[in-house]
Short mmCIF file of C-alpha atoms in Angstrom, two decimals:
data_model
loop_
_atom_site.label_atom_id
_atom_site.label_comp_id
_atom_site.label_asym_id
_atom_site.label_seq_id
_atom_site.Cartn_x
_atom_site.Cartn_y
_atom_site.Cartn_z
CA MET A 44 -23.95 27.15 -18.86
CA THR A 45 -20.60 25.42 -19.40
CA GLN A 46 -20.59 21.75 -18.40
CA GLU A 47 -18.32 21.08 -15.42
CA GLN A 48 -15.12 19.25 -16.31
CA TYR A 49 -13.22 16.78 -14.19
CA CYS A 50 -9.54 15.85 -14.15
CA SER A 51 -9.09 12.51 -15.88
CA GLY A 52 -6.17 11.79 -13.57
CA CYS A 53 -7.56 12.29 -10.07
CA GLY A 54 -11.25 13.06 -10.59
CA ALA A 55 -11.16 16.56 -9.09
CA ALA A 56 -13.47 19.21 -10.53
CA ILE A 57 -11.44 21.45 -12.85
CA GLN A 58 -11.15 25.13 -11.91
CA THR A 59 -9.05 27.93 -13.43
CA ASP A 60 -9.20 30.51 -10.64
CA ASP A 61 -6.84 29.45 -7.84
CA PRO A 62 -3.57 27.58 -8.53
CA LYS A 63 -3.32 26.63 -4.85
CA LYS A 64 -6.63 24.76 -4.75
CA ILE A 65 -7.51 21.25 -5.91
CA GLY A 66 -8.42 20.89 -9.59
CA PHE A 67 -6.57 23.94 -10.94
CA ALA A 68 -5.68 23.90 -14.63
CA PRO A 69 -4.73 26.75 -16.97
CA GLU A 70 -7.45 27.66 -19.47
CA ALA A 71 -5.33 26.39 -22.36
CA ALA A 72 -5.48 22.90 -20.87
CA LEU A 73 -9.28 22.85 -21.20
CA LYS A 74 -8.98 22.65 -24.98
CA ARG A 75 -7.25 19.27 -24.84
CA GLU A 76 -9.20 16.07 -25.41
CA THR A 77 -7.91 14.71 -22.08
CA VAL A 78 -7.90 17.32 -19.32
CA LEU A 79 -5.44 17.01 -16.44
CA CYS A 80 -5.24 19.35 -13.47
CA LYS A 81 -1.85 20.98 -12.83
CA ARG A 82 -1.20 18.61 -9.92
CA CYS A 83 -1.65 15.46 -12.05
CA PHE A 84 0.29 16.98 -14.96
CA ARG A 85 3.27 17.68 -12.69
CA LEU A 86 3.00 14.24 -11.12
CA ASN A 87 2.86 12.44 -14.48
CA HIS A 88 5.62 14.40 -16.20
CA TYR A 89 7.95 15.40 -13.36
CA ASN A 90 7.14 12.82 -10.64
CA GLU A 91 6.59 15.60 -8.12
CA VAL A 92 4.97 14.82 -4.77
CA PRO A 93 1.41 16.18 -4.81
CA ASP A 94 -0.12 18.13 -1.95
CA VAL A 95 -3.39 16.57 -0.75
CA GLN A 96 -5.86 19.11 0.62
CA LEU A 97 -8.69 16.75 1.45
CA SER A 98 -8.93 15.44 5.01
CA ASP A 99 -9.40 11.81 6.05
CA GLU A 100 -13.01 12.71 6.89
CA ASP A 101 -13.57 14.00 3.34
CA PHE A 102 -12.36 10.70 1.92
CA LEU A 103 -14.51 8.64 4.29
CA ASN A 104 -17.62 10.72 3.59
CA MET A 105 -17.20 10.08 -0.14
CA LEU A 106 -16.84 6.35 0.36
CA GLU A 107 -19.93 6.13 2.58
CA THR A 108 -22.11 7.02 -0.41
CA ILE A 109 -21.35 3.53 -1.81
CA SER A 110 -23.56 1.95 0.87
CA HIS A 111 -26.60 3.63 -0.76
CA THR A 112 -25.95 2.03 -4.16
CA ASN A 113 -26.65 -1.39 -5.68
CA ALA A 114 -23.18 -2.43 -6.81
CA LEU A 115 -20.27 -4.84 -6.53
CA VAL A 116 -17.42 -3.63 -4.31
CA VAL A 117 -13.89 -4.72 -5.16
CA LYS A 118 -11.54 -4.18 -2.22
CA ILE A 119 -7.84 -4.10 -3.15
CA VAL A 120 -5.12 -4.69 -0.58
CA ASP A 121 -1.35 -4.56 -0.88
CA ILE A 122 -0.02 -8.09 -0.34
CA PHE A 123 3.30 -6.63 0.73
CA ASP A 124 1.55 -4.53 3.40
CA PHE A 125 -1.70 -6.40 4.09
CA THR A 126 -2.32 -5.00 7.57
CA GLY A 127 -1.33 -1.43 6.70
CA SER A 128 -3.47 -1.39 3.56
CA TRP A 129 -6.59 -2.85 5.19
CA VAL A 130 -9.55 -0.45 5.35
CA PRO A 131 -11.41 -1.30 8.60
CA GLY A 132 -14.67 0.38 7.58
CA VAL A 133 -15.13 -1.37 4.23
CA ARG A 134 -18.10 -3.41 5.46
CA ARG A 135 -19.83 -0.16 6.42
CA PHE A 136 -18.92 1.45 3.09
CA ALA A 137 -20.19 -1.56 1.16
CA GLY A 138 -23.56 -1.70 2.90
CA ASN A 139 -25.41 -4.79 1.67
CA ASN A 140 -23.30 -5.05 -1.48
CA ASP A 141 -21.11 -8.09 -2.20
CA VAL A 142 -17.36 -7.57 -1.73
CA MET A 143 -14.51 -9.19 -3.67
CA LEU A 144 -11.06 -9.15 -2.06
CA VAL A 145 -8.07 -8.66 -4.38
CA GLY A 146 -4.44 -8.89 -3.29
CA ASN A 147 -2.24 -6.70 -5.50
CA LYS A 148 1.56 -6.54 -6.02
CA LEU A 149 1.98 -10.27 -6.54
CA ASP A 150 5.16 -9.49 -8.46
CA LEU A 151 6.91 -8.33 -5.28
CA LEU A 152 6.75 -11.69 -3.48
CA PRO A 153 9.42 -14.37 -3.99
CA GLN A 154 8.44 -16.82 -6.70
CA SER A 155 8.85 -19.73 -4.29
CA PHE A 156 5.81 -18.84 -2.18
CA ASN A 157 2.57 -20.83 -2.39
CA GLN A 158 -0.28 -18.81 -3.92
CA ASP A 159 -3.02 -21.17 -2.70
CA LYS A 160 -1.83 -20.86 0.89
CA LEU A 161 -1.70 -17.09 0.55
CA LEU A 162 -5.29 -16.99 -0.74
CA LYS A 163 -6.44 -19.08 2.25
CA TRP A 164 -4.49 -16.81 4.58
CA MET A 165 -6.11 -13.70 3.07
CA ARG A 166 -9.58 -15.20 3.44
CA PHE A 167 -8.82 -16.12 7.06
CA MET A 168 -7.54 -12.61 7.83
CA SER A 169 -10.54 -10.94 6.20
CA ASN A 170 -12.96 -13.20 8.08
CA GLN A 171 -11.18 -12.30 11.31
CA ALA A 172 -11.73 -8.62 10.45
CA GLY A 173 -15.47 -9.17 9.95
CA LEU A 174 -15.46 -9.17 6.14
CA LYS A 175 -16.60 -12.31 4.33
CA PRO A 176 -15.70 -11.76 0.66
CA ILE A 177 -17.49 -13.65 -2.11
CA ASP A 178 -14.11 -14.38 -3.69
CA VAL A 179 -10.39 -13.77 -3.10
CA GLN A 180 -7.93 -13.23 -5.96
CA LEU A 181 -4.27 -12.30 -6.50
CA ILE A 182 -2.97 -9.94 -9.19
CA SER A 183 -0.07 -7.76 -10.20
CA ALA A 184 -1.52 -4.55 -11.58
CA GLU A 185 1.99 -3.38 -12.48
CA LYS A 186 2.77 -6.47 -14.57
CA GLY A 187 -0.80 -7.20 -15.71
CA THR A 188 -0.74 -10.64 -14.09
CA HIS A 189 -4.23 -12.25 -13.76
CA ILE A 190 -5.93 -9.01 -14.89
CA LYS A 191 -8.01 -10.72 -17.58
CA GLU A 192 -9.08 -13.48 -15.18
CA LEU A 193 -10.07 -10.94 -12.54
CA ALA A 194 -11.99 -8.85 -15.10
CA ALA A 195 -14.01 -11.93 -16.07
CA LEU A 196 -14.83 -12.65 -12.41
CA ILE A 197 -15.86 -9.05 -11.79
CA ASP A 198 -18.14 -9.13 -14.83
CA ASN A 199 -19.73 -12.33 -13.55
CA TYR A 200 -20.23 -11.18 -9.95
CA ARG A 201 -21.48 -7.68 -10.78
CA ASP A 202 -24.41 -9.13 -12.75
CA GLY A 203 -25.04 -5.89 -14.64
CA LYS A 204 -24.41 -3.59 -11.66
CA ASP A 205 -21.88 -0.78 -11.15
CA VAL A 206 -18.49 -1.64 -9.67
CA TYR A 207 -16.60 0.38 -7.04
CA ILE A 208 -12.86 -0.17 -6.56
CA VAL A 209 -11.90 0.67 -2.95
CA GLY A 210 -8.77 0.48 -0.82
CA SER A 211 -6.23 2.48 1.11
CA THR A 212 -3.77 4.83 -0.57
CA ASN A 213 -1.05 3.30 -2.72
CA VAL A 214 -2.52 -0.21 -3.09
CA GLY A 215 -2.63 0.08 -6.89
CA LYS A 216 -6.30 0.78 -7.60
CA SER A 217 -5.60 3.27 -10.38
CA THR A 218 -2.88 1.09 -11.90
CA PHE A 219 -5.31 -1.83 -11.97
CA LEU A 220 -7.98 0.22 -13.72
CA ASN A 221 -5.45 1.53 -16.23
CA GLN A 222 -4.63 -2.09 -17.04
CA LEU A 223 -8.33 -2.73 -17.66
CA ILE A 224 -8.57 0.30 -19.94
CA GLN A 225 -5.50 -0.71 -21.95
CA THR A 226 -6.48 -4.38 -22.11
CA PHE A 227 -10.06 -3.98 -23.24
CA ALA A 228 -10.16 -0.53 -24.84
CA GLY A 229 -6.67 -0.50 -26.31
CA ASP A 230 -6.22 3.10 -25.15
CA ASP A 231 -2.73 3.97 -23.94
CA ASP A 232 -3.25 7.74 -23.93
CA THR A 233 -6.09 8.10 -21.43
CA GLY A 234 -5.32 6.90 -17.95
CA ILE A 235 -5.92 7.54 -14.30
CA THR A 236 -3.03 9.16 -12.44
CA ALA A 237 -1.11 6.47 -10.56
CA SER A 238 1.97 6.95 -8.41
CA GLN A 239 3.79 5.73 -5.32
CA TYR A 240 2.65 8.78 -3.36
CA PRO A 241 -0.32 8.59 -0.95
CA GLY A 242 -3.57 10.31 -1.91
CA THR A 243 -3.38 10.46 -5.71
CA THR A 244 -7.10 9.97 -6.48
CA LEU A 245 -9.18 12.81 -5.01
CA ASN A 246 -12.71 12.00 -6.19
CA PHE A 247 -14.72 9.22 -7.81
CA ILE A 248 -13.50 8.58 -11.35
CA GLU A 249 -16.15 7.02 -13.60
CA ILE A 250 -15.22 4.56 -16.35
CA PRO A 251 -18.33 3.69 -18.43
CA LEU A 252 -19.02 0.07 -19.31
CA ASP A 253 -20.88 -1.06 -22.41
CA ASP A 254 -24.17 -1.74 -20.62
CA GLU A 255 -24.88 1.74 -19.23
CA GLN A 256 -23.14 0.84 -15.97
CA SER A 257 -19.74 2.06 -14.75
CA ILE A 258 -16.64 1.15 -12.82
CA TYR A 259 -15.62 3.79 -10.27
CA ASP A 260 -12.13 4.40 -8.96
CA THR A 261 -12.52 5.81 -5.45
CA PRO A 262 -10.23 7.94 -3.25
CA GLY A 263 -7.77 5.90 -1.25
CA VAL A 264 -8.33 5.95 2.49
CA ILE A 265 -5.19 7.33 4.13
CA ASN A 266 -3.78 4.97 6.75
CA PRO A 267 -1.53 7.07 8.99
CA GLN A 268 0.21 3.92 10.31
CA GLN A 269 2.13 3.40 7.05
CA MET A 270 5.80 4.34 6.84
CA ALA A 271 5.10 6.33 3.66
CA HIS A 272 3.73 9.16 5.80
CA PHE A 273 6.98 9.51 7.76
CA VAL A 274 9.54 9.86 4.97
CA ASN A 275 10.24 12.30 2.15
CA ALA A 276 9.84 11.59 -1.57
CA ASP A 277 13.42 10.40 -2.12
CA ASP A 278 13.30 8.03 0.84
CA LEU A 279 9.92 6.69 -0.25
CA LYS A 280 11.53 5.53 -3.50
CA VAL A 281 14.09 3.58 -1.47
CA ILE A 282 11.61 1.75 0.78
CA THR A 283 8.97 1.08 -1.91
CA PRO A 284 9.75 -2.24 -3.66
CA ARG A 285 9.63 -2.12 -7.47
CA LYS A 286 10.55 -5.75 -8.21
CA GLU A 287 10.65 -9.16 -6.56
CA VAL A 288 11.90 -8.81 -3.00
CA LYS A 289 14.91 -10.96 -2.16
CA ALA A 290 14.84 -12.60 1.27
CA LYS A 291 17.74 -11.48 3.47
CA ILE A 292 18.78 -14.00 6.13
CA HIS A 293 20.62 -13.04 9.31
CA GLN A 294 21.73 -15.65 11.86
CA LEU A 295 21.61 -13.77 15.16
CA ASN A 296 22.69 -14.45 18.72
CA GLU A 297 21.19 -12.80 21.77
CA GLY A 298 22.33 -9.22 22.12
CA GLN A 299 22.50 -8.47 18.41
CA THR A 300 20.54 -5.81 16.52
CA LEU A 301 19.43 -5.21 12.95
CA PHE A 302 18.92 -1.66 11.68
CA PHE A 303 16.72 -1.12 8.62
CA GLY A 304 18.32 2.10 7.52
CA GLY A 305 17.39 4.39 10.40
CA LEU A 306 13.66 3.74 9.99
CA ALA A 307 13.36 0.64 12.16
CA ARG A 308 15.42 -1.57 14.43
CA LEU A 309 15.11 -5.14 15.73
CA ASP A 310 16.85 -6.23 18.95
CA PHE A 311 17.27 -9.97 19.63
CA VAL A 312 16.71 -9.91 23.38
CA LYS A 313 16.40 -13.58 24.35
CA GLY A 314 16.39 -16.96 22.61
CA GLY A 315 19.98 -18.18 22.23
CA PHE A 316 20.41 -18.42 18.46
CA CYS A 317 17.82 -17.76 15.74
CA PRO A 318 17.58 -17.06 12.00
CA PHE A 319 15.70 -13.89 11.03
CA VAL A 320 14.51 -13.50 7.42
CA SER A 321 13.79 -9.94 6.25
CA TYR A 322 11.44 -9.06 3.40
CA VAL A 323 11.98 -5.39 2.61
CA SER A 324 12.88 -3.34 -0.45
CA ASN A 325 16.09 -4.56 -2.06
CA GLU A 326 17.31 -0.94 -1.93
CA LEU A 327 17.02 -0.69 1.87
CA TYR A 328 20.33 -1.17 3.70
CA ILE A 329 20.28 -3.55 6.70
CA HIS A 330 23.08 -3.08 9.24
CA ARG A 331 23.96 -5.59 11.98
CA THR A 332 25.57 -4.54 15.25
CA LYS A 333 25.71 -5.42 18.96
CA THR A 334 22.67 -4.20 20.87
CA GLU A 335 24.94 -2.56 23.45
CA ASN A 336 26.26 -0.30 20.67
CA ALA A 337 22.91 0.34 18.99
CA GLU A 338 21.94 3.59 20.72
CA ALA A 339 25.27 5.26 20.08
CA LEU A 340 25.33 4.08 16.48
CA TYR A 341 21.82 5.43 15.90
CA HIS A 342 22.55 8.86 17.35
CA ASN A 343 25.96 9.22 15.64
CA HIS A 344 25.12 7.87 12.18
CA LEU A 345 21.41 8.52 11.58
CA GLY A 346 20.98 9.92 8.07
CA GLU A 347 24.43 8.69 7.03
CA LEU A 348 25.23 5.00 7.55
CA LEU A 349 21.68 4.53 8.81
CA SER A 350 19.73 6.03 5.93
CA PRO A 351 16.90 6.62 5.17
CA PRO A 352 15.83 8.96 6.64
CA SER A 353 17.99 11.29 4.61
CA ASP A 354 16.48 14.37 6.25
CA THR A 355 16.85 14.10 10.02
CA ASP A 356 15.81 17.63 10.97
CA MET A 357 12.15 16.65 11.45
CA TRP A 358 12.80 13.05 12.50
CA THR A 359 11.15 12.23 15.82
CA GLY A 360 12.97 9.01 16.68
CA LEU A 361 11.81 5.44 17.31
CA ILE A 362 9.38 3.84 19.78
CA ARG A 363 10.01 0.38 21.25
CA HIS A 364 7.60 -2.58 20.88
CA ASP A 365 8.30 -5.83 22.76
CA PHE A 366 7.23 -9.26 21.49
CA LYS A 367 7.48 -12.81 22.85
CA ILE A 368 7.36 -15.13 19.84
CA LYS A 369 5.48 -18.32 20.74
CA GLU A 370 5.42 -20.10 17.36
CA LYS A 371 7.99 -20.83 14.68
CA ASN A 372 7.70 -18.83 11.45
CA THR A 373 6.08 -15.73 12.91
CA ASP A 374 6.17 -12.48 10.93
CA ILE A 375 6.82 -9.15 12.63
CA VAL A 376 5.33 -6.50 10.34
CA VAL A 377 6.38 -2.85 10.18
CA SER A 378 3.63 -1.22 8.17
CA GLY A 379 4.81 0.13 4.84
CA LEU A 380 8.36 -1.13 5.31
CA GLY A 381 8.03 -4.94 5.18
CA TRP A 382 8.35 -7.78 7.65
CA ILE A 383 10.85 -10.01 9.43
CA THR A 384 10.13 -13.72 9.84
CA VAL A 385 11.31 -15.17 13.16
CA LYS A 386 12.14 -18.80 12.43
CA GLU A 387 12.17 -20.15 15.99
CA ALA A 388 9.74 -20.18 18.92
CA GLY A 389 10.52 -18.99 22.45
CA VAL A 390 12.22 -15.84 21.20
CA THR A 391 11.94 -12.36 22.72
CA VAL A 392 12.57 -9.35 20.49
CA SER A 393 12.15 -5.59 20.64
CA VAL A 394 11.19 -3.72 17.47
CA HIS A 395 11.68 0.05 17.23
CA ALA A 396 9.72 2.13 14.71
CA PRO A 397 8.53 5.74 14.40
CA LYS A 398 5.70 6.66 16.75
CA GLY A 399 2.43 5.98 14.92
CA VAL A 400 3.79 3.37 12.51
CA GLY A 401 1.95 0.07 12.89
CA VAL A 402 4.01 -2.84 14.27
CA SER A 403 2.29 -6.22 14.60
CA VAL A 404 2.78 -10.00 14.48
CA ARG A 405 1.04 -12.61 12.34
CA ARG A 406 1.36 -16.16 11.07
CA SER A 407 4.02 -16.20 8.37
CA ILE A 408 2.77 -15.88 4.78
CA ILE A 409 6.00 -17.37 3.41
CA LYS A 410 7.21 -20.57 5.07
CA GLY A 411 10.34 -22.55 4.33
#
């Protein structure tokens, strides 16, 4: 009987029968030392958006098997989208296992921010969510920042046990593991498929360690509140930061509005005069106008001046969220897009975002 093969990119079981199903690869591909399914091959070489055929329930059922193991769980979150990348059920997935919390995409934050304060903030937020991690660390998987230090901590905390890397889609789990492979194995040819698109890893991917234990990359839990699920591939490239985000400051009076492309809108309803500092992709256009003109501008210029979205045929419009800001330096977060820091207290704003996209407030993670 032929031993079952698995895609080294996404972990799916390889099959040669149905090109429309997960794990398909032509028979010629099976002769290669590193086997990739057609989906991962197209993603790696042509940057095509992959179709994901597993449901949210399939992903969650896979992750629940971790609770029956004796392992260390490393939970990765996206610092740039902490709330949107948080997996609420991680305590259940982890069972009695210890959990480390790792904030990825450090390279996207302005260099002026205080890392120690951010670590304390992350620990506070995780405790509020019912997760008490044994340690909290910051990394940039893309740049390799703090990877060696984190690897040493993982090796210490795991104490000879397996390690499971968990998180929502697009937090950088696969990129982090590829950094580990390249750093410690010196292998640039074999890597896990990593991309900006949600749902890249489809099954557990095992990476053997030298003591008969393994590190496992796990499927990312899809968070439907993230903006990534509301835009097409071209627009996703615009809203996904690839380098340090530059703060954009707007001094607004009452009755003024900021459009973030056509994906979100902030109305300054009440508060006299206030600075608003936006942390979004440097590629995303921010347009200021009078609130009284905002509706007409949106309907007449969506997909043109107000872009993305570039494809408006399936666009469902924006839903309003009202906030009364009680403290200075409060962040208003639009999941998967970024956040706006309101610098003054006693301010009333309305934030418009697509229905289903998470909009929330928090204590600012960057003050000053």
